[in-house]
Amino acid sequence: MVLLLLILCILVSYLFFKIWKLKDSKKDKDCYILDYQCQKPSDDRMVSTHFSGEIIHRNKKLGLEEYKFLLKAIVSSGIGEQTYAPRLVFEGREERPTLQDGILEMEEFYVDTIGKLLERQQISPQEVDILVVNVSMLTSMPSLPSRIINHYKMREDIKVFNLTGMGCSASLISVDIVKNIFKSYPNKLALVATSESLSPNWYSGNNRSMILANCLFRSGGAAILLTNKRSLRKKAMFKLKCLERTHHGAKEESYNCCIQSEDKQGRVGFYLGKNLPKAATRALVDNLKVIAPKILPVTELLRFMMRQNPSKGSTNLPPGTPIKAGINFKTGIEHFCIHTGGKAVIDGIQHSLDLTDYDIEPARMTLYRFGNTSASSLWYVLAYMEAKKRLKRGDRVFMISFGAGFKCNSCVWEVLRDLTTGESKGNVWNHCINDYPPKSISNPFTKMYGWLQDEDPDTFKIPETFKIPDEYM
């Protein structure tokens, strides 16, 4: 009898040990953000309203109608006067970009961000196990990851991933790659570098759907340190709760709505179609269907199901009409980190998720201050929340991004400690956060160039310089 009890105790103890070991091993598969750093380009790359007018005037392929179109686009873009452009634009060489222009633009990005990030965390480049780089519209040989490895003299056995062509949603794709690696390899440190090279892709033609990109995209980038090391867990800022990716590449309309291409004269640019809002809405809805059950309480999901009325469909809505999700995401989310794809994108998500102006303030202010920095824009929005001391322990941050393909990717981060003390000395907003939000984010383009609206197409002649009439000063 005693022997049987002893055997039973051993079996029960072994069972508890296996359960504990299984639960404990899952902790090594978690994905944490240790720190991140956004790029703040030098002030000599800042694009003022007056300089924007000079850039437009340099393009001799534009006429009055194109001027009026750009005036309307810039005024309604939500972008301010302190965004940044690549250096070749300030040198007047946007029509003659070289490969070296793009490489130098990227070097300026990663030397600034990665260097500051590693130094602040007192981490040697030799300690980095995984490197993921995403720059959509620049390929070189050696690759950009190889250039980073060479510059920082990283280890020979570092695992490298180089993503191109993924568009503005590439940041979360990079995080997804790291997350999946962490599932199989414990005790690792990963570095994600995300940016976009505008130098070789600045459009200098007169196709309206392609020149629109010049009004929205601006220079920027971010570096993110992620880990599943137990020894670093207490220092981590965020923990990844879930991540979902939606890809509508099989739909022709979605696939073709934003694409790098050439115009009829062979000039390379980035085409933004009129059906882009519709494609984004479709992708967002499908993505929310998957991620909502993972991030919202059961009570909210049940409430949503009970309120559904099959007889009330949206099949008769005009194309591109904003659709409300009909579900309260604030029951499971405290902060919304939205990709700054443009004012229309931010307004559309605000309407769809029934968010307040306070909820989307970080995205709007990021668009105003830094523009659309492509895949890195999410991290500027997150940095704004941190600089405003909004992030508290236990809060959940919902990231939503869109990208060419067409893709919608989203994820949820849990804040692991109060980030309300202004401890991040490297925050890109620290120097100006008290100035935001400003009383007005109106663009001065109308005041400076509104006289173009009064010009007659039959008599208009392109002036030698864009002199601003006194009455508009």
Short mmCIF file of C-alpha atoms in Angstrom, two decimals:
data_model
loop_
_atom_site.label_atom_id
_atom_site.label_comp_id
_atom_site.label_asym_id
_atom_site.label_seq_id
_atom_site.Cartn_x
_atom_site.Cartn_y
_atom_site.Cartn_z
CA MET A 1 0.00 0.00 0.00
CA VAL A 2 2.80 2.40 0.93
CA LEU A 3 4.57 1.52 -2.31
CA LEU A 4 1.45 2.35 -4.33
CA LEU A 5 1.09 5.71 -2.58
CA LEU A 6 4.74 6.45 -3.25
CA ILE A 7 4.35 5.62 -6.94
CA LEU A 8 1.19 7.75 -7.13
CA CYS A 9 2.97 10.69 -5.51
CA ILE A 10 5.83 10.35 -7.97
CA LEU A 11 3.43 10.27 -10.92
CA VAL A 12 1.47 13.28 -9.68
CA SER A 13 4.69 15.19 -8.99
CA TYR A 14 5.97 14.32 -12.46
CA LEU A 15 2.70 15.50 -14.01
CA PHE A 16 2.86 18.84 -12.17
CA PHE A 17 6.50 19.20 -13.19
CA LYS A 18 5.66 18.68 -16.87
CA ILE A 19 2.79 21.18 -16.66
CA TRP A 20 5.06 23.74 -14.96
CA LYS A 21 7.82 23.14 -17.49
CA LEU A 22 5.39 23.56 -20.39
CA LYS A 23 4.01 26.79 -18.93
CA ASP A 24 7.49 28.06 -18.11
CA SER A 25 8.80 27.29 -21.61
CA LYS A 26 6.10 29.49 -23.14
CA LYS A 27 7.67 32.49 -21.42
CA ASP A 28 10.73 32.05 -23.66
CA LYS A 29 8.47 32.40 -26.71
CA ASP A 30 7.03 35.77 -25.76
CA CYS A 31 8.02 38.82 -27.81
CA TYR A 32 8.97 42.01 -25.96
CA ILE A 33 9.96 45.49 -27.13
CA LEU A 34 13.04 46.45 -25.16
CA ASP A 35 13.33 49.92 -26.70
CA TYR A 36 12.90 51.79 -29.99
CA GLN A 37 14.32 54.86 -31.69
CA CYS A 38 12.77 57.05 -34.40
CA GLN A 39 14.87 59.13 -36.77
CA LYS A 40 14.81 62.90 -36.67
CA PRO A 41 16.57 64.08 -39.84
CA SER A 42 18.65 67.25 -39.67
CA ASP A 43 16.88 70.59 -39.96
CA ASP A 44 18.51 71.34 -43.32
CA ARG A 45 16.20 68.67 -44.78
CA MET A 46 13.01 70.32 -43.51
CA VAL A 47 10.35 71.06 -46.15
CA SER A 48 8.70 74.46 -45.69
CA THR A 49 5.67 75.69 -47.63
CA HIS A 50 7.83 78.08 -49.63
CA PHE A 51 10.32 75.33 -50.52
CA SER A 52 7.46 73.03 -51.56
CA GLY A 53 6.41 75.73 -54.02
CA GLU A 54 9.95 75.84 -55.39
CA ILE A 55 10.00 72.07 -55.92
CA ILE A 56 6.69 72.21 -57.80
CA HIS A 57 7.86 75.18 -59.88
CA ARG A 58 11.03 73.31 -60.91
CA ASN A 59 8.90 70.66 -62.61
CA LYS A 60 8.41 72.21 -66.06
CA LYS A 61 6.01 69.46 -67.07
CA LEU A 62 3.26 70.89 -64.90
CA GLY A 63 0.62 73.36 -66.00
CA LEU A 64 -2.07 75.40 -64.27
CA GLU A 65 -4.44 72.46 -63.83
CA GLU A 66 -1.70 70.40 -62.19
CA TYR A 67 -0.83 73.36 -59.94
CA LYS A 68 -4.45 73.62 -58.81
CA PHE A 69 -4.61 69.87 -58.22
CA LEU A 70 -1.45 69.89 -56.09
CA LEU A 71 -2.65 72.95 -54.18
CA LYS A 72 -5.86 71.16 -53.27
CA ALA A 73 -4.01 67.92 -52.43
CA ILE A 74 -1.44 69.58 -50.16
CA VAL A 75 -3.98 71.77 -48.36
CA SER A 76 -6.13 68.72 -47.54
CA SER A 77 -3.22 66.37 -46.80
CA GLY A 78 -2.92 67.14 -43.08
CA ILE A 79 0.85 67.66 -43.44
CA GLY A 80 2.60 70.65 -41.86
CA GLU A 81 5.77 72.62 -42.56
CA GLN A 82 8.29 70.58 -40.53
CA THR A 83 8.47 67.31 -42.45
CA TYR A 84 11.68 66.07 -44.07
CA ALA A 85 12.70 65.20 -47.63
CA PRO A 86 15.81 63.50 -49.11
CA ARG A 87 18.88 65.64 -49.74
CA LEU A 88 18.81 65.41 -53.53
CA VAL A 89 15.57 67.44 -53.53
CA PHE A 90 17.35 70.33 -51.81
CA GLU A 91 20.15 70.01 -54.35
CA GLY A 92 17.63 70.24 -57.21
CA ARG A 93 18.48 66.78 -58.57
CA GLU A 94 15.16 65.00 -58.11
CA GLU A 95 14.94 64.33 -61.86
CA ARG A 96 18.39 62.70 -61.88
CA PRO A 97 18.59 60.39 -58.85
CA THR A 98 21.47 57.95 -58.50
CA LEU A 99 21.77 54.67 -56.62
CA GLN A 100 24.20 56.37 -54.27
CA ASP A 101 21.54 58.94 -53.31
CA GLY A 102 19.32 56.16 -52.01
CA ILE A 103 22.18 54.40 -50.21
CA LEU A 104 23.36 57.60 -48.52
CA GLU A 105 19.79 58.34 -47.42
CA MET A 106 19.61 54.91 -45.78
CA GLU A 107 23.06 55.24 -44.22
CA GLU A 108 22.03 58.50 -42.61
CA PHE A 109 18.99 56.69 -41.20
CA TYR A 110 20.59 53.61 -39.69
CA VAL A 111 23.73 55.32 -38.40
CA ASP A 112 21.50 57.72 -36.46
CA THR A 113 18.82 55.38 -35.11
CA ILE A 114 20.60 52.07 -34.52
CA GLY A 115 23.62 53.78 -33.00
CA LYS A 116 21.52 55.76 -30.51
CA LEU A 117 19.38 52.74 -29.64
CA LEU A 118 22.26 50.36 -28.88
CA GLU A 119 24.17 53.02 -26.96
CA ARG A 120 21.17 53.91 -24.81
CA GLN A 121 20.58 50.26 -23.90
CA GLN A 122 24.31 49.61 -23.49
CA ILE A 123 24.09 46.70 -25.88
CA SER A 124 26.97 45.76 -28.14
CA PRO A 125 26.19 45.10 -31.83
CA GLN A 126 27.82 41.71 -31.24
CA GLU A 127 24.93 40.77 -28.94
CA VAL A 128 22.31 41.08 -31.69
CA ASP A 129 21.18 37.60 -32.83
CA ILE A 130 18.60 38.55 -35.48
CA LEU A 131 18.48 41.48 -37.93
CA VAL A 132 15.37 42.29 -39.97
CA VAL A 133 15.47 45.22 -42.39
CA ASN A 134 12.52 46.48 -44.41
CA VAL A 135 12.97 49.17 -47.07
CA SER A 136 10.46 48.69 -49.85
CA MET A 137 11.76 50.65 -52.83
CA LEU A 138 15.54 50.30 -52.73
CA THR A 139 17.65 47.25 -53.47
CA SER A 140 21.42 47.27 -53.57
CA MET A 141 24.34 44.90 -53.63
CA PRO A 142 25.60 44.33 -50.99
CA SER A 143 22.17 44.48 -49.38
CA LEU A 144 21.19 47.06 -46.79
CA PRO A 145 21.41 44.47 -43.95
CA SER A 146 24.94 43.65 -45.10
CA ARG A 147 25.83 47.34 -44.96
CA ILE A 148 24.44 47.56 -41.42
CA ILE A 149 26.37 44.44 -40.38
CA ASN A 150 29.56 45.87 -41.87
CA HIS A 151 29.10 49.27 -40.23
CA TYR A 152 28.45 47.86 -36.75
CA LYS A 153 30.71 44.78 -37.11
CA MET A 154 28.03 42.32 -36.07
CA ARG A 155 28.54 38.59 -35.52
CA GLU A 156 29.18 36.13 -38.34
CA ASP A 157 26.29 33.88 -37.29
CA ILE A 158 23.65 36.63 -37.14
CA LYS A 159 20.35 35.62 -38.75
CA VAL A 160 19.41 38.17 -41.43
CA PHE A 161 16.12 38.93 -43.20
CA ASN A 162 15.82 41.60 -45.91
CA LEU A 163 12.28 42.67 -46.89
CA THR A 164 11.52 44.76 -49.98
CA GLY A 165 8.30 45.74 -51.73
CA MET A 166 6.17 45.28 -48.60
CA GLY A 167 5.03 48.90 -48.45
CA CYS A 168 3.81 50.83 -45.43
CA SER A 169 2.76 47.71 -43.53
CA ALA A 170 6.27 46.20 -43.51
CA SER A 171 6.99 47.08 -39.86
CA LEU A 172 4.49 44.61 -38.49
CA ILE A 173 5.59 41.98 -41.01
CA SER A 174 9.10 42.35 -39.60
CA VAL A 175 7.76 42.00 -36.06
CA ASP A 176 5.84 38.89 -37.15
CA ILE A 177 9.05 37.33 -38.48
CA VAL A 178 10.80 37.99 -35.17
CA LYS A 179 7.83 36.65 -33.21
CA ASN A 180 7.89 33.37 -35.12
CA ILE A 181 11.67 33.00 -34.69
CA PHE A 182 11.28 33.53 -30.95
CA LYS A 183 8.93 30.54 -30.81
CA SER A 184 11.77 28.19 -31.75
CA TYR A 185 14.84 30.00 -30.44
CA PRO A 186 14.86 31.18 -26.79
CA ASN A 187 17.13 33.79 -25.25
CA LYS A 188 17.53 35.91 -28.41
CA LEU A 189 17.87 39.61 -29.19
CA ALA A 190 16.43 40.98 -32.46
CA LEU A 191 16.89 44.31 -34.20
CA VAL A 192 14.31 45.60 -36.69
CA ALA A 193 15.23 48.54 -38.95
CA THR A 194 12.35 50.08 -40.90
CA SER A 195 12.50 52.99 -43.33
CA GLU A 196 11.87 54.05 -46.94
CA SER A 197 14.19 55.44 -49.60
CA LEU A 198 12.53 58.38 -51.33
CA SER A 199 15.59 59.54 -53.29
CA PRO A 200 15.23 57.22 -56.31
CA ASN A 201 11.42 57.39 -56.22
CA TRP A 202 10.67 61.13 -56.23
CA TYR A 203 8.30 61.51 -59.17
CA SER A 204 9.06 64.35 -61.61
CA GLY A 205 6.31 63.86 -64.19
CA ASN A 206 2.74 65.18 -64.47
CA ASN A 207 0.59 62.10 -63.80
CA ARG A 208 -1.73 63.19 -61.00
CA SER A 209 -2.07 59.73 -59.46
CA MET A 210 1.72 59.47 -59.22
CA ILE A 211 2.67 63.01 -58.24
CA LEU A 212 0.30 62.73 -55.29
CA ALA A 213 2.88 60.55 -53.52
CA ASN A 214 5.28 63.52 -53.42
CA CYS A 215 2.71 65.36 -51.29
CA LEU A 216 2.34 62.56 -48.73
CA PHE A 217 5.60 60.64 -48.28
CA ARG A 218 8.44 62.05 -46.21
CA SER A 219 11.80 60.84 -44.91
CA GLY A 220 12.02 58.97 -41.63
CA GLY A 221 12.73 55.61 -40.08
CA ALA A 222 12.84 53.63 -36.85
CA ALA A 223 14.90 50.94 -35.16
CA ILE A 224 13.30 48.54 -32.68
CA LEU A 225 14.96 46.15 -30.23
CA LEU A 226 12.93 43.03 -29.48
CA THR A 227 13.79 40.14 -27.19
CA ASN A 228 12.57 36.97 -25.51
CA LYS A 229 15.43 36.94 -23.00
CA ARG A 230 14.30 36.36 -19.43
CA SER A 231 17.11 38.52 -18.12
CA LEU A 232 15.79 41.53 -20.05
CA ARG A 233 12.08 41.04 -19.43
CA LYS A 234 11.93 43.49 -16.52
CA LYS A 235 13.48 46.20 -18.68
CA ALA A 236 10.98 45.69 -21.53
CA MET A 237 8.46 48.37 -22.47
CA PHE A 238 5.83 46.32 -24.30
CA LYS A 239 4.74 42.71 -24.73
CA LEU A 240 3.18 41.47 -27.97
CA LYS A 241 -0.27 40.01 -27.29
CA CYS A 242 -1.34 39.10 -30.84
CA LEU A 243 -0.67 39.98 -34.47
CA GLU A 244 -2.78 39.41 -37.57
CA ARG A 245 -1.98 39.91 -41.25
CA THR A 246 -4.52 40.28 -44.07
CA HIS A 247 -3.46 40.13 -47.74
CA HIS A 248 -5.82 40.98 -50.63
CA GLY A 249 -3.29 40.45 -53.39
CA ALA A 250 -5.66 38.03 -55.12
CA LYS A 251 -8.16 40.85 -55.70
CA GLU A 252 -7.18 42.75 -58.85
CA GLU A 253 -8.72 46.02 -57.69
CA SER A 254 -6.82 45.89 -54.39
CA TYR A 255 -3.60 44.73 -56.00
CA ASN A 256 -3.50 47.62 -58.48
CA CYS A 257 -4.64 50.46 -56.20
CA CYS A 258 -1.10 51.42 -55.14
CA ILE A 259 1.84 50.23 -57.15
CA GLN A 260 5.32 51.36 -58.19
CA SER A 261 5.27 51.95 -61.94
CA GLU A 262 6.37 54.15 -64.84
CA ASP A 263 4.31 56.81 -66.58
CA LYS A 264 3.98 57.05 -70.37
CA GLN A 265 7.31 58.88 -70.56
CA GLY A 266 9.09 56.18 -68.54
CA ARG A 267 9.43 58.17 -65.32
CA VAL A 268 9.35 55.98 -62.22
CA GLY A 269 6.90 56.84 -59.45
CA PHE A 270 4.37 55.43 -57.03
CA TYR A 271 0.81 55.21 -58.35
CA LEU A 272 -2.06 55.86 -55.89
CA GLY A 273 -5.42 54.90 -57.38
CA LYS A 274 -8.82 56.42 -56.64
CA ASN A 275 -10.02 53.04 -55.39
CA LEU A 276 -7.40 52.99 -52.59
CA PRO A 277 -9.89 53.97 -49.81
CA LYS A 278 -12.22 51.18 -50.90
CA ALA A 279 -9.38 48.62 -50.90
CA ALA A 280 -8.25 49.81 -47.47
CA THR A 281 -11.78 49.49 -46.06
CA ARG A 282 -12.12 45.93 -47.32
CA ALA A 283 -8.77 44.89 -45.92
CA LEU A 284 -9.47 46.56 -42.56
CA VAL A 285 -12.86 44.87 -42.19
CA ASP A 286 -11.40 41.42 -42.93
CA ASN A 287 -8.52 42.03 -40.54
CA LEU A 288 -10.80 43.17 -37.73
CA LYS A 289 -12.93 40.04 -38.14
CA VAL A 290 -9.91 37.93 -37.22
CA ILE A 291 -8.29 40.02 -34.49
CA ALA A 292 -11.40 41.30 -32.69
CA PRO A 293 -12.22 37.98 -30.94
CA LYS A 294 -8.64 37.87 -29.63
CA ILE A 295 -8.56 41.34 -28.09
CA LEU A 296 -12.11 42.10 -26.96
CA PRO A 297 -14.02 40.76 -23.94
CA VAL A 298 -16.67 38.11 -24.49
CA THR A 299 -19.39 40.49 -23.27
CA GLU A 300 -18.66 42.96 -26.07
CA LEU A 301 -18.58 40.19 -28.68
CA LEU A 302 -21.94 38.88 -27.47
CA ARG A 303 -23.42 42.38 -27.47
CA PHE A 304 -22.23 42.87 -31.03
CA MET A 305 -23.72 39.54 -32.17
CA MET A 306 -27.08 40.31 -30.57
CA ARG A 307 -27.29 43.70 -32.29
CA GLN A 308 -26.67 42.32 -35.76
CA ASN A 309 -29.67 42.48 -38.10
CA PRO A 310 -29.22 40.37 -41.26
CA SER A 311 -31.87 42.43 -43.04
CA LYS A 312 -29.72 45.56 -42.77
CA GLY A 313 -26.92 45.04 -45.22
CA SER A 314 -24.50 47.51 -46.79
CA THR A 315 -24.58 46.11 -50.29
CA ASN A 316 -26.24 49.23 -51.71
CA LEU A 317 -23.67 51.67 -50.32
CA PRO A 318 -21.67 53.63 -52.89
CA PRO A 319 -18.07 52.45 -53.40
CA GLY A 320 -15.65 53.81 -50.80
CA THR A 321 -18.39 54.68 -48.29
CA PRO A 322 -16.96 54.45 -44.74
CA ILE A 323 -18.42 51.50 -42.83
CA LYS A 324 -18.79 51.49 -39.06
CA ALA A 325 -17.54 48.34 -37.36
CA GLY A 326 -20.50 48.40 -34.96
CA ILE A 327 -18.33 47.10 -32.14
CA ASN A 328 -16.76 49.02 -29.27
CA PHE A 329 -13.01 48.40 -29.47
CA LYS A 330 -12.44 50.59 -26.43
CA THR A 331 -13.70 47.74 -24.25
CA GLY A 332 -10.42 45.96 -24.93
CA ILE A 333 -8.09 48.73 -26.12
CA GLU A 334 -6.86 51.94 -24.47
CA HIS A 335 -4.73 53.43 -27.28
CA PHE A 336 -4.99 53.38 -31.07
CA CYS A 337 -1.74 53.58 -33.04
CA ILE A 338 -2.85 54.26 -36.63
CA HIS A 339 -0.68 54.37 -39.73
CA THR A 340 -0.37 57.95 -41.00
CA GLY A 341 -1.25 57.07 -44.59
CA GLY A 342 -3.02 60.41 -45.01
CA LYS A 343 -5.82 62.47 -43.54
CA ALA A 344 -8.45 60.38 -45.37
CA VAL A 345 -7.01 57.14 -43.92
CA ILE A 346 -7.03 58.48 -40.36
CA ASP A 347 -10.52 59.96 -40.70
CA GLY A 348 -11.80 56.69 -42.18
CA ILE A 349 -10.51 54.61 -39.26
CA GLN A 350 -11.90 57.14 -36.79
CA HIS A 351 -15.32 56.77 -38.37
CA SER A 352 -15.16 52.98 -38.70
CA LEU A 353 -14.06 52.36 -35.10
CA ASP A 354 -16.09 55.26 -33.66
CA LEU A 355 -13.01 56.88 -32.12
CA THR A 356 -12.76 60.32 -30.52
CA ASP A 357 -10.44 63.14 -31.56
CA TYR A 358 -8.35 62.30 -28.48
CA ASP A 359 -7.92 58.71 -29.72
CA ILE A 360 -6.58 59.74 -33.12
CA GLU A 361 -4.63 62.78 -31.94
CA PRO A 362 -1.30 60.86 -31.98
CA ALA A 363 -1.81 59.82 -35.62
CA ARG A 364 -2.96 63.28 -36.75
CA MET A 365 -0.08 65.04 -35.01
CA THR A 366 2.44 62.57 -36.44
CA LEU A 367 1.10 63.15 -39.94
CA TYR A 368 1.29 66.91 -39.37
CA ARG A 369 4.81 66.92 -37.92
CA PHE A 370 6.56 64.10 -39.83
CA GLY A 371 4.24 63.23 -42.73
CA ASN A 372 3.79 59.68 -44.00
CA THR A 373 7.13 58.01 -43.26
CA SER A 374 5.86 54.71 -44.68
CA ALA A 375 6.40 51.62 -42.52
CA SER A 376 8.08 53.56 -39.71
CA SER A 377 5.11 55.88 -39.12
CA LEU A 378 3.60 53.60 -36.44
CA TRP A 379 6.61 54.12 -34.21
CA TYR A 380 6.37 57.92 -34.46
CA VAL A 381 2.72 57.62 -33.37
CA LEU A 382 3.73 55.37 -30.46
CA ALA A 383 6.49 57.81 -29.50
CA TYR A 384 3.91 60.63 -29.39
CA MET A 385 1.81 58.64 -26.92
CA GLU A 386 4.88 58.03 -24.77
CA ALA A 387 6.00 61.67 -24.90
CA LYS A 388 2.49 62.75 -23.87
CA LYS A 389 2.79 60.35 -20.90
CA ARG A 390 -0.34 58.46 -21.89
CA LEU A 391 1.03 54.91 -21.58
CA LYS A 392 0.49 53.20 -18.22
CA ARG A 393 1.15 49.68 -17.04
CA GLY A 394 -1.50 47.25 -18.27
CA ASP A 395 -2.69 49.49 -21.11
CA ARG A 396 -3.14 47.91 -24.53
CA VAL A 397 -2.01 49.60 -27.74
CA PHE A 398 -3.71 48.64 -31.01
CA MET A 399 -1.48 49.14 -34.07
CA ILE A 400 -3.11 49.26 -37.53
CA SER A 401 -1.15 49.58 -40.77
CA PHE A 402 -1.87 49.39 -44.51
CA GLY A 403 0.48 48.63 -47.38
CA ALA A 404 0.75 47.91 -51.08
CA GLY A 405 -0.29 44.44 -52.12
CA PHE A 406 -2.91 45.22 -50.73
CA LYS A 407 -2.32 44.49 -47.03
CA CYS A 408 -3.75 45.38 -43.65
CA ASN A 409 -1.71 44.26 -40.64
CA SER A 410 -2.52 44.86 -37.00
CA CYS A 411 -1.28 43.89 -33.56
CA VAL A 412 -1.81 44.61 -29.88
CA TRP A 413 0.93 45.48 -27.40
CA GLU A 414 0.58 45.43 -23.61
CA VAL A 415 2.38 48.20 -21.73
CA LEU A 416 4.55 46.48 -19.10
CA ARG A 417 5.44 49.47 -16.95
CA ASP A 418 4.36 53.07 -16.57
CA LEU A 419 5.88 55.15 -19.36
CA THR A 420 4.71 58.42 -17.86
CA THR A 421 7.97 59.72 -16.40
CA GLY A 422 9.50 60.97 -19.63
CA GLU A 423 12.36 58.49 -19.13
CA SER A 424 13.05 57.99 -22.85
CA LYS A 425 15.71 60.57 -23.59
CA GLY A 426 15.78 59.49 -27.22
CA ASN A 427 12.11 60.17 -27.91
CA VAL A 428 11.86 62.03 -31.22
CA TRP A 429 9.06 64.24 -29.82
CA ASN A 430 10.82 65.40 -26.65
CA HIS A 431 12.04 68.70 -28.14
CA CYS A 432 8.59 69.87 -29.23
CA ILE A 433 5.89 67.80 -27.49
CA ASN A 434 4.62 70.78 -25.47
CA ASP A 435 3.69 72.50 -28.74
CA TYR A 436 1.26 69.72 -29.72
CA PRO A 437 -1.51 69.68 -30.52
CA PRO A 438 -1.37 73.23 -31.93
CA LYS A 439 -4.45 75.42 -31.98
CA SER A 440 -4.68 74.96 -35.75
CA ILE A 441 -3.18 72.48 -38.19
CA SER A 442 -4.30 74.38 -41.27
CA ASN A 443 -1.78 74.40 -44.10
CA PRO A 444 -0.53 77.87 -45.22
CA PHE A 445 -0.48 76.79 -48.87
CA THR A 446 -3.84 78.44 -49.55
CA LYS A 447 -2.61 81.74 -48.16
CA MET A 448 0.63 81.65 -50.12
CA TYR A 449 -0.49 80.09 -53.39
CA GLY A 450 -4.26 80.58 -53.40
CA TRP A 451 -3.88 83.12 -56.20
CA LEU A 452 -3.48 80.18 -58.59
CA GLN A 453 -7.18 79.43 -58.21
CA ASP A 454 -8.02 82.80 -59.81
CA GLU A 455 -5.84 82.29 -62.87
CA ASP A 456 -7.41 81.76 -66.31
CA PRO A 457 -6.11 78.61 -68.07
CA ASP A 458 -6.25 80.42 -71.44
CA THR A 459 -4.03 83.30 -70.36
CA PHE A 460 -1.91 81.72 -67.63
CA LYS A 461 1.82 81.59 -68.19
CA ILE A 462 4.19 79.75 -65.91
CA PRO A 463 6.13 82.44 -64.01
CA GLU A 464 9.90 82.37 -63.78
CA THR A 465 9.54 82.24 -60.00
CA PHE A 466 6.58 81.66 -57.71
CA LYS A 467 6.37 85.20 -56.41
CA ILE A 468 3.69 85.52 -53.78
CA PRO A 469 1.39 88.53 -54.25
CA ASP A 470 1.35 91.00 -51.36
CA GLU A 471 -2.34 90.48 -50.68
CA TYR A 472 -1.63 86.81 -49.91
CA MET A 473 1.22 87.53 -47.51
#
